[in-house]
Amino acid sequence: MELNILDMYSDTLNIYGDIGNLISIKKRCEWRGIEVNQESFSVGQENNLDYENVDMVLIGGGSDKSQAAVSNDLLKQRNDLENYIENDGVLLAICGSYQMFGNKYSSFNENSIPCLEIFDMETIAQEERLTGNILIENSLGLRPRTLVGFENHGGRTYHKYDVLGNVEVGYGNNDESKEEGLSYKNFIGTYLHGAFLPKNPHMADHLILNALKNKYDIDSLEPLNDDIELQAHDFMANKLLKSKK
Ligand code: GLN
């Protein structure tokens, strides 16, 4: 089996080690003997991407400045990305890039960053940032139920789609709803950095399995020994749960 992974703008959108998501996916495939073909795409690169042959798209987060730097380039791929998502393509977008799949992102200084307008979702930034470690209970039915990460965003995001999870500790989409992320078909948008996938191996495997299911007749992955990854996950989950009491 093989997976074609499109790593988008990781030279610009890679705050708090989001590139770790790509490393985690690649390693977990390698350990299972699944071949990974990686294509890395940067701003200004000639776009001859063939989304029909892409099995997973990974996009990280970044400051407003970095978001503005990729936005024109990203917008050129709007229709390809929308088709890809509608055709059940697997896509993980973190924080700044998650925001850009919506209709609008207004930054704190009132500037708007052009967005893809794929989802009916709006993000409005405030001066006070939502920062810290975050613990959510995932809505995807993954075990363990918890997902851990780190968030740092001025943006407050509002939408009515399914969420990735409910916030136990931290903020998530905004400072009111106790909801985190957006889940639509195989699109996952989330505020969780960390990097997110290395300490949430169950989430990484969810993405790998869904990507493989789109091209092979399989319904499960070969289990890996995740003792170390789950120790990292549990350490943070327990610490945050204690802080809640
Ligand atoms: N610029 C966005 C915000 O502050 C995203 C930040 C990030 O990706 N961590 O809301």
PDB file of C-alpha atoms and ligand atoms in Angstrom:
ATOM      1  CA  MET A   1       0.000   0.000   0.000  1.00  0.00           C
ATOM      2  CA  GLU A   2       1.105   3.550  -0.559  1.00  0.00           C
ATOM      3  CA  LEU A   3      -0.042   7.044   0.394  1.00  0.00           C
ATOM      4  CA  ASN A   4       0.568  10.272  -1.500  1.00  0.00           C
ATOM      5  CA  ILE A   5       0.852  13.112   0.985  1.00  0.00           C
ATOM      6  CA  LEU A   6       0.671  16.768   0.056  1.00  0.00           C
ATOM      7  CA  ASP A   7       2.540  18.901   2.580  1.00  0.00           C
ATOM      8  CA  MET A   8       1.280  22.451   1.963  1.00  0.00           C
ATOM      9  CA  TYR A   9       3.295  25.532   2.903  1.00  0.00           C
ATOM     10  CA  SER A  10       5.168  23.892   5.796  1.00  0.00           C
ATOM     11  CA  ASP A  11       8.041  26.293   5.096  1.00  0.00           C
ATOM     12  CA  THR A  12       5.699  29.195   5.992  1.00  0.00           C
ATOM     13  CA  LEU A  13       2.984  27.639   8.183  1.00  0.00           C
ATOM     14  CA  ASN A  14       4.883  25.646  10.793  1.00  0.00           C
ATOM     15  CA  ILE A  15       4.319  27.281  14.131  1.00  0.00           C
ATOM     16  CA  TYR A  16       4.833  25.221  17.322  1.00  0.00           C
ATOM     17  CA  GLY A  17       6.265  22.352  15.320  1.00  0.00           C
ATOM     18  CA  ASP A  18       3.261  21.555  13.128  1.00  0.00           C
ATOM     19  CA  ILE A  19       5.686  19.775  10.783  1.00  0.00           C
ATOM     20  CA  GLY A  20       5.625  17.045  13.451  1.00  0.00           C
ATOM     21  CA  ASN A  21       2.248  16.014  12.024  1.00  0.00           C
ATOM     22  CA  LEU A  22       3.877  15.075   8.735  1.00  0.00           C
ATOM     23  CA  ILE A  23       6.726  13.280  10.517  1.00  0.00           C
ATOM     24  CA  SER A  24       4.256  11.332  12.640  1.00  0.00           C
ATOM     25  CA  ILE A  25       2.171  10.220   9.642  1.00  0.00           C
ATOM     26  CA  LYS A  26       5.275   9.215   7.698  1.00  0.00           C
ATOM     27  CA  LYS A  27       6.780   7.247  10.588  1.00  0.00           C
ATOM     28  CA  ARG A  28       3.556   5.418  11.394  1.00  0.00           C
ATOM     29  CA  CYS A  29       3.228   4.429   7.747  1.00  0.00           C
ATOM     30  CA  GLU A  30       6.872   3.389   7.523  1.00  0.00           C
ATOM     31  CA  TRP A  31       6.555   1.200  10.659  1.00  0.00           C
ATOM     32  CA  ARG A  32       3.707  -0.617   8.919  1.00  0.00           C
ATOM     33  CA  GLY A  33       5.431  -0.983   5.581  1.00  0.00           C
ATOM     34  CA  ILE A  34       3.102   1.555   3.908  1.00  0.00           C
ATOM     35  CA  GLU A  35       5.018   3.535   1.308  1.00  0.00           C
ATOM     36  CA  VAL A  36       4.743   7.338   1.530  1.00  0.00           C
ATOM     37  CA  ASN A  37       5.274   9.684  -1.387  1.00  0.00           C
ATOM     38  CA  GLN A  38       5.590  13.229  -0.122  1.00  0.00           C
ATOM     39  CA  GLU A  39       5.090  16.343  -2.201  1.00  0.00           C
ATOM     40  CA  SER A  40       5.890  19.645  -0.489  1.00  0.00           C
ATOM     41  CA  PHE A  41       4.237  22.710  -1.946  1.00  0.00           C
ATOM     42  CA  SER A  42       5.375  26.308  -1.292  1.00  0.00           C
ATOM     43  CA  VAL A  43       4.085  29.789  -2.072  1.00  0.00           C
ATOM     44  CA  GLY A  44       4.811  30.779  -5.646  1.00  0.00           C
ATOM     45  CA  GLN A  45       5.542  27.276  -6.827  1.00  0.00           C
ATOM     46  CA  GLU A  46       4.070  26.375 -10.178  1.00  0.00           C
ATOM     47  CA  ASN A  47       0.791  24.639  -9.454  1.00  0.00           C
ATOM     48  CA  ASN A  48       0.739  21.399 -11.339  1.00  0.00           C
ATOM     49  CA  LEU A  49      -0.708  19.502  -8.399  1.00  0.00           C
ATOM     50  CA  ASP A  50      -2.872  16.574  -9.317  1.00  0.00           C
ATOM     51  CA  TYR A  51      -5.362  16.388  -6.443  1.00  0.00           C
ATOM     52  CA  GLU A  52      -6.882  13.220  -7.951  1.00  0.00           C
ATOM     53  CA  ASN A  53      -3.758  11.404  -6.837  1.00  0.00           C
ATOM     54  CA  VAL A  54      -3.416  13.036  -3.430  1.00  0.00           C
ATOM     55  CA  ASP A  55      -4.437  10.870  -0.465  1.00  0.00           C
ATOM     56  CA  MET A  56      -3.785  13.273   2.406  1.00  0.00           C
ATOM     57  CA  VAL A  57      -3.236  17.019   2.709  1.00  0.00           C
ATOM     58  CA  LEU A  58      -1.505  18.507   5.748  1.00  0.00           C
ATOM     59  CA  ILE A  59      -1.433  22.259   6.427  1.00  0.00           C
ATOM     60  CA  GLY A  60      -0.041  23.878   9.568  1.00  0.00           C
ATOM     61  CA  GLY A  61      -0.676  27.132  11.364  1.00  0.00           C
ATOM     62  CA  GLY A  62       1.084  30.452  11.592  1.00  0.00           C
ATOM     63  CA  SER A  63       0.826  34.092  12.542  1.00  0.00           C
ATOM     64  CA  ASP A  64      -1.505  36.499  10.763  1.00  0.00           C
ATOM     65  CA  LYS A  65       1.541  37.604   8.758  1.00  0.00           C
ATOM     66  CA  SER A  66       2.245  34.053   7.584  1.00  0.00           C
ATOM     67  CA  GLN A  67      -1.436  33.526   6.788  1.00  0.00           C
ATOM     68  CA  ALA A  68      -1.395  36.671   4.651  1.00  0.00           C
ATOM     69  CA  ALA A  69       1.764  35.419   2.924  1.00  0.00           C
ATOM     70  CA  VAL A  70       0.089  32.209   1.730  1.00  0.00           C
ATOM     71  CA  SER A  71      -3.451  33.487   1.178  1.00  0.00           C
ATOM     72  CA  ASN A  72      -3.235  34.531  -2.497  1.00  0.00           C
ATOM     73  CA  ASP A  73      -1.514  31.316  -3.413  1.00  0.00           C
ATOM     74  CA  LEU A  74      -3.952  29.220  -1.365  1.00  0.00           C
ATOM     75  CA  LEU A  75      -6.929  30.925  -2.983  1.00  0.00           C
ATOM     76  CA  LYS A  76      -5.770  29.773  -6.422  1.00  0.00           C
ATOM     77  CA  GLN A  77      -6.397  26.230  -5.234  1.00  0.00           C
ATOM     78  CA  ARG A  78      -9.818  26.908  -3.789  1.00  0.00           C
ATOM     79  CA  ASN A  79     -11.855  24.811  -6.231  1.00  0.00           C
ATOM     80  CA  ASP A  80      -9.377  21.936  -6.207  1.00  0.00           C
ATOM     81  CA  LEU A  81      -9.458  21.893  -2.412  1.00  0.00           C
ATOM     82  CA  GLU A  82     -13.244  22.044  -2.287  1.00  0.00           C
ATOM     83  CA  ASN A  83     -13.553  19.136  -4.759  1.00  0.00           C
ATOM     84  CA  TYR A  84     -10.937  17.208  -2.845  1.00  0.00           C
ATOM     85  CA  ILE A  85     -12.871  17.643   0.419  1.00  0.00           C
ATOM     86  CA  GLU A  86     -16.238  16.822  -1.184  1.00  0.00           C
ATOM     87  CA  ASN A  87     -14.686  13.658  -2.662  1.00  0.00           C
ATOM     88  CA  ASP A  88     -13.779  12.465   0.856  1.00  0.00           C
ATOM     89  CA  GLY A  89     -10.127  13.520   0.667  1.00  0.00           C
ATOM     90  CA  VAL A  90      -8.337  13.496   4.015  1.00  0.00           C
ATOM     91  CA  LEU A  91      -7.166  16.948   5.082  1.00  0.00           C
ATOM     92  CA  LEU A  92      -5.799  18.228   8.393  1.00  0.00           C
ATOM     93  CA  ALA A  93      -5.636  22.012   8.816  1.00  0.00           C
ATOM     94  CA  ILE A  94      -4.183  23.531  11.984  1.00  0.00           C
ATOM     95  CA  CYS A  95      -5.107  26.879  13.514  1.00  0.00           C
ATOM     96  CA  GLY A  96      -4.254  29.647  10.998  1.00  0.00           C
ATOM     97  CA  SER A  97      -4.964  27.442   7.987  1.00  0.00           C
ATOM     98  CA  TYR A  98      -8.123  26.030   9.620  1.00  0.00           C
ATOM     99  CA  GLN A  99      -9.391  29.619   9.929  1.00  0.00           C
ATOM    100  CA  MET A 100      -8.758  30.216   6.224  1.00  0.00           C
ATOM    101  CA  PHE A 101     -11.176  27.489   5.100  1.00  0.00           C
ATOM    102  CA  GLY A 102     -13.989  29.727   6.344  1.00  0.00           C
ATOM    103  CA  ASN A 103     -15.669  32.808   4.901  1.00  0.00           C
ATOM    104  CA  LYS A 104     -13.794  35.385   6.848  1.00  0.00           C
ATOM    105  CA  TYR A 105     -10.831  36.041   9.113  1.00  0.00           C
ATOM    106  CA  SER A 106     -10.611  39.517  10.585  1.00  0.00           C
ATOM    107  CA  SER A 107      -7.415  40.084  12.475  1.00  0.00           C
ATOM    108  CA  PHE A 108      -7.155  42.260  15.561  1.00  0.00           C
ATOM    109  CA  ASN A 109      -6.014  45.329  13.605  1.00  0.00           C
ATOM    110  CA  GLU A 110      -9.177  45.091  11.476  1.00  0.00           C
ATOM    111  CA  ASN A 111      -7.396  43.730   8.416  1.00  0.00           C
ATOM    112  CA  SER A 112      -9.121  40.834   6.763  1.00  0.00           C
ATOM    113  CA  ILE A 113      -7.145  37.964   5.337  1.00  0.00           C
ATOM    114  CA  PRO A 114      -8.745  36.549   2.166  1.00  0.00           C
ATOM    115  CA  CYS A 115     -10.261  33.159   2.926  1.00  0.00           C
ATOM    116  CA  LEU A 116     -11.243  30.127   0.872  1.00  0.00           C
ATOM    117  CA  GLU A 117     -14.974  30.377   1.654  1.00  0.00           C
ATOM    118  CA  ILE A 118     -15.337  26.606   1.553  1.00  0.00           C
ATOM    119  CA  PHE A 119     -17.066  26.431   4.929  1.00  0.00           C
ATOM    120  CA  ASP A 120     -19.699  28.747   6.329  1.00  0.00           C
ATOM    121  CA  MET A 121     -17.491  29.764   9.203  1.00  0.00           C
ATOM    122  CA  GLU A 122     -16.195  33.051  10.510  1.00  0.00           C
ATOM    123  CA  THR A 123     -13.191  33.959  12.657  1.00  0.00           C
ATOM    124  CA  ILE A 124     -12.808  37.250  14.445  1.00  0.00           C
ATOM    125  CA  ALA A 125      -9.597  38.016  16.313  1.00  0.00           C
ATOM    126  CA  GLN A 126      -9.317  39.937  19.566  1.00  0.00           C
ATOM    127  CA  GLU A 127      -6.268  41.381  21.278  1.00  0.00           C
ATOM    128  CA  GLU A 128      -6.498  38.942  24.178  1.00  0.00           C
ATOM    129  CA  ARG A 129      -5.107  35.636  23.000  1.00  0.00           C
ATOM    130  CA  LEU A 130      -6.428  32.182  23.879  1.00  0.00           C
ATOM    131  CA  THR A 131      -3.278  30.418  24.961  1.00  0.00           C
ATOM    132  CA  GLY A 132      -2.248  27.297  26.838  1.00  0.00           C
ATOM    133  CA  ASN A 133      -2.453  23.541  26.890  1.00  0.00           C
ATOM    134  CA  ILE A 134      -5.801  22.144  25.805  1.00  0.00           C
ATOM    135  CA  LEU A 135      -7.671  18.909  26.423  1.00  0.00           C
ATOM    136  CA  ILE A 136     -10.718  17.889  24.418  1.00  0.00           C
ATOM    137  CA  GLU A 137     -12.967  14.836  24.212  1.00  0.00           C
ATOM    138  CA  ASN A 138     -13.128  13.841  20.576  1.00  0.00           C
ATOM    139  CA  SER A 139     -16.449  13.418  18.787  1.00  0.00           C
ATOM    140  CA  LEU A 140     -15.074  10.913  16.273  1.00  0.00           C
ATOM    141  CA  GLY A 141     -15.386   7.929  18.576  1.00  0.00           C
ATOM    142  CA  LEU A 142     -11.623   7.479  18.852  1.00  0.00           C
ATOM    143  CA  ARG A 143     -10.109   5.748  21.871  1.00  0.00           C
ATOM    144  CA  PRO A 144      -8.697   7.166  24.058  1.00  0.00           C
ATOM    145  CA  ARG A 145     -11.461   9.783  24.034  1.00  0.00           C
ATOM    146  CA  THR A 146      -9.059  12.587  24.864  1.00  0.00           C
ATOM    147  CA  LEU A 147      -6.911  14.654  22.507  1.00  0.00           C
ATOM    148  CA  VAL A 148      -4.228  16.960  23.871  1.00  0.00           C
ATOM    149  CA  GLY A 149      -2.444  19.945  22.356  1.00  0.00           C
ATOM    150  CA  PHE A 150      -1.315  23.514  22.712  1.00  0.00           C
ATOM    151  CA  GLU A 151      -3.265  26.529  21.492  1.00  0.00           C
ATOM    152  CA  ASN A 152      -2.306  30.158  20.917  1.00  0.00           C
ATOM    153  CA  HIS A 153      -4.707  32.205  18.845  1.00  0.00           C
ATOM    154  CA  GLY A 154      -6.361  35.594  18.816  1.00  0.00           C
ATOM    155  CA  GLY A 155      -9.087  34.301  16.502  1.00  0.00           C
ATOM    156  CA  ARG A 156     -12.491  33.210  17.770  1.00  0.00           C
ATOM    157  CA  THR A 157     -14.115  30.820  15.310  1.00  0.00           C
ATOM    158  CA  TYR A 158     -17.861  30.306  14.887  1.00  0.00           C
ATOM    159  CA  HIS A 159     -19.602  27.659  12.761  1.00  0.00           C
ATOM    160  CA  LYS A 160     -22.443  25.146  12.895  1.00  0.00           C
ATOM    161  CA  TYR A 161     -20.730  22.035  11.484  1.00  0.00           C
ATOM    162  CA  ASP A 162     -19.786  19.020  13.553  1.00  0.00           C
ATOM    163  CA  VAL A 163     -16.872  19.703  15.847  1.00  0.00           C
ATOM    164  CA  LEU A 164     -13.705  17.700  16.432  1.00  0.00           C
ATOM    165  CA  GLY A 165     -14.471  17.617  20.121  1.00  0.00           C
ATOM    166  CA  ASN A 166     -15.717  19.256  23.293  1.00  0.00           C
ATOM    167  CA  VAL A 167     -13.312  21.268  25.382  1.00  0.00           C
ATOM    168  CA  GLU A 168     -12.515  19.911  28.845  1.00  0.00           C
ATOM    169  CA  VAL A 169      -9.630  22.281  29.592  1.00  0.00           C
ATOM    170  CA  GLY A 170      -8.684  25.307  27.453  1.00  0.00           C
ATOM    171  CA  TYR A 171     -10.596  27.317  24.845  1.00  0.00           C
ATOM    172  CA  GLY A 172     -10.891  25.710  21.393  1.00  0.00           C
ATOM    173  CA  ASN A 173     -12.913  27.484  18.712  1.00  0.00           C
ATOM    174  CA  ASN A 174     -13.708  30.499  20.864  1.00  0.00           C
ATOM    175  CA  ASP A 175     -14.040  31.497  24.500  1.00  0.00           C
ATOM    176  CA  GLU A 176     -17.749  30.695  24.840  1.00  0.00           C
ATOM    177  CA  SER A 177     -18.920  27.502  23.173  1.00  0.00           C
ATOM    178  CA  LYS A 178     -16.543  24.909  24.684  1.00  0.00           C
ATOM    179  CA  GLU A 179     -16.335  23.399  21.199  1.00  0.00           C
ATOM    180  CA  GLU A 180     -13.156  22.635  19.309  1.00  0.00           C
ATOM    181  CA  GLY A 181     -12.392  22.292  15.637  1.00  0.00           C
ATOM    182  CA  LEU A 182     -14.503  21.300  12.673  1.00  0.00           C
ATOM    183  CA  SER A 183     -15.125  17.869  11.258  1.00  0.00           C
ATOM    184  CA  TYR A 184     -16.712  17.513   7.820  1.00  0.00           C
ATOM    185  CA  LYS A 185     -16.332  14.294   5.800  1.00  0.00           C
ATOM    186  CA  ASN A 186     -12.571  13.671   6.064  1.00  0.00           C
ATOM    187  CA  PHE A 187     -11.687  17.308   6.695  1.00  0.00           C
ATOM    188  CA  ILE A 188     -10.427  18.103  10.182  1.00  0.00           C
ATOM    189  CA  GLY A 189      -9.736  21.677  11.224  1.00  0.00           C
ATOM    190  CA  THR A 190      -8.371  22.248  14.709  1.00  0.00           C
ATOM    191  CA  TYR A 191      -6.617  24.764  16.944  1.00  0.00           C
ATOM    192  CA  LEU A 192      -4.411  22.032  18.418  1.00  0.00           C
ATOM    193  CA  HIS A 193      -0.684  22.443  17.870  1.00  0.00           C
ATOM    194  CA  GLY A 194       1.753  20.455  19.868  1.00  0.00           C
ATOM    195  CA  ALA A 195       2.626  19.055  17.435  1.00  0.00           C
ATOM    196  CA  PHE A 196      -0.835  17.528  17.417  1.00  0.00           C
ATOM    197  CA  LEU A 197      -0.359  14.043  15.942  1.00  0.00           C
ATOM    198  CA  PRO A 198       2.812  12.751  17.691  1.00  0.00           C
ATOM    199  CA  LYS A 199       1.088  12.833  21.093  1.00  0.00           C
ATOM    200  CA  ASN A 200      -2.295  11.771  19.747  1.00  0.00           C
ATOM    201  CA  PRO A 201      -1.390   8.596  17.836  1.00  0.00           C
ATOM    202  CA  HIS A 202      -5.060   7.526  17.679  1.00  0.00           C
ATOM    203  CA  MET A 203      -5.796  10.700  15.701  1.00  0.00           C
ATOM    204  CA  ALA A 204      -2.849  10.069  13.376  1.00  0.00           C
ATOM    205  CA  ASP A 205      -4.109   6.548  12.703  1.00  0.00           C
ATOM    206  CA  HIS A 206      -7.628   7.827  12.068  1.00  0.00           C
ATOM    207  CA  LEU A 207      -6.247   9.985   9.237  1.00  0.00           C
ATOM    208  CA  ILE A 208      -4.064   7.203   7.840  1.00  0.00           C
ATOM    209  CA  LEU A 209      -6.901   4.670   7.901  1.00  0.00           C
ATOM    210  CA  ASN A 210      -9.365   7.022   6.195  1.00  0.00           C
ATOM    211  CA  ALA A 211      -6.811   7.868   3.514  1.00  0.00           C
ATOM    212  CA  LEU A 212      -6.117   4.171   2.867  1.00  0.00           C
ATOM    213  CA  LYS A 213      -9.833   3.306   2.867  1.00  0.00           C
ATOM    214  CA  ASN A 214     -10.305   5.694  -0.055  1.00  0.00           C
ATOM    215  CA  LYS A 215      -8.122   3.459  -2.233  1.00  0.00           C
ATOM    216  CA  TYR A 216      -7.841   0.029  -0.652  1.00  0.00           C
ATOM    217  CA  ASP A 217     -10.341  -2.437   0.722  1.00  0.00           C
ATOM    218  CA  ILE A 218      -9.241  -2.333   4.367  1.00  0.00           C
ATOM    219  CA  ASP A 219     -11.023  -1.590   7.607  1.00  0.00           C
ATOM    220  CA  SER A 220      -8.232  -1.527  10.160  1.00  0.00           C
ATOM    221  CA  LEU A 221      -4.537  -0.789  10.560  1.00  0.00           C
ATOM    222  CA  GLU A 222      -1.845  -3.046  11.908  1.00  0.00           C
ATOM    223  CA  PRO A 223      -1.514  -2.017  15.590  1.00  0.00           C
ATOM    224  CA  LEU A 224       1.740  -0.377  16.700  1.00  0.00           C
ATOM    225  CA  ASN A 225       3.354  -0.275  20.112  1.00  0.00           C
ATOM    226  CA  ASP A 226       2.280   3.196  21.227  1.00  0.00           C
ATOM    227  CA  ASP A 227       3.528   3.035  24.820  1.00  0.00           C
ATOM    228  CA  ILE A 228       5.758   6.092  24.468  1.00  0.00           C
ATOM    229  CA  GLU A 229       3.272   8.160  22.480  1.00  0.00           C
ATOM    230  CA  LEU A 230       0.488   7.367  24.931  1.00  0.00           C
ATOM    231  CA  GLN A 231       2.746   8.208  27.879  1.00  0.00           C
ATOM    232  CA  ALA A 232       3.189  11.678  26.377  1.00  0.00           C
ATOM    233  CA  HIS A 233      -0.556  11.921  25.794  1.00  0.00           C
ATOM    234  CA  ASP A 234      -1.523  10.645  29.249  1.00  0.00           C
ATOM    235  CA  PHE A 235       1.006  12.824  31.051  1.00  0.00           C
ATOM    236  CA  MET A 236      -0.564  15.975  29.612  1.00  0.00           C
ATOM    237  CA  ALA A 237      -4.138  14.706  29.867  1.00  0.00           C
ATOM    238  CA  ASN A 238      -3.717  13.823  33.560  1.00  0.00           C
ATOM    239  CA  LYS A 239      -1.964  17.086  34.347  1.00  0.00           C
ATOM    240  CA  LEU A 240      -4.767  19.092  32.720  1.00  0.00           C
ATOM    241  CA  LEU A 241      -7.544  17.059  34.334  1.00  0.00           C
ATOM    242  CA  LYS A 242      -5.934  17.629  37.751  1.00  0.00           C
ATOM    243  CA  SER A 243      -5.701  21.371  37.094  1.00  0.00           C
ATOM    244  CA  LYS A 244      -9.434  21.385  36.420  1.00  0.00           C
ATOM    245  CA  LYS A 245     -10.375  20.070  39.875  1.00  0.00           C
TER     246      LYS A 245
HETATM  247  N1  GLN B   1      -3.233  34.069  13.313  1.00  0.00           N
HETATM  248  C1  GLN B   1      -4.125  33.239  13.952  1.00  0.00           C
HETATM  249  C2  GLN B   1      -4.609  33.717  15.297  1.00  0.00           C
HETATM  250  O1  GLN B   1      -3.868  34.269  16.092  1.00  0.00           O
HETATM  251  C3  GLN B   1      -3.548  31.838  13.973  1.00  0.00           C
HETATM  252  C4  GLN B   1      -2.446  31.603  14.981  1.00  0.00           C
HETATM  253  C5  GLN B   1      -1.894  30.204  14.922  1.00  0.00           C
HETATM  254  O2  GLN B   1      -1.879  29.545  13.871  1.00  0.00           O
HETATM  255  N2  GLN B   1      -1.381  29.731  16.050  1.00  0.00           N
HETATM  256  O3  GLN B   1      -5.792  33.542  15.550  1.00  0.00           O
END
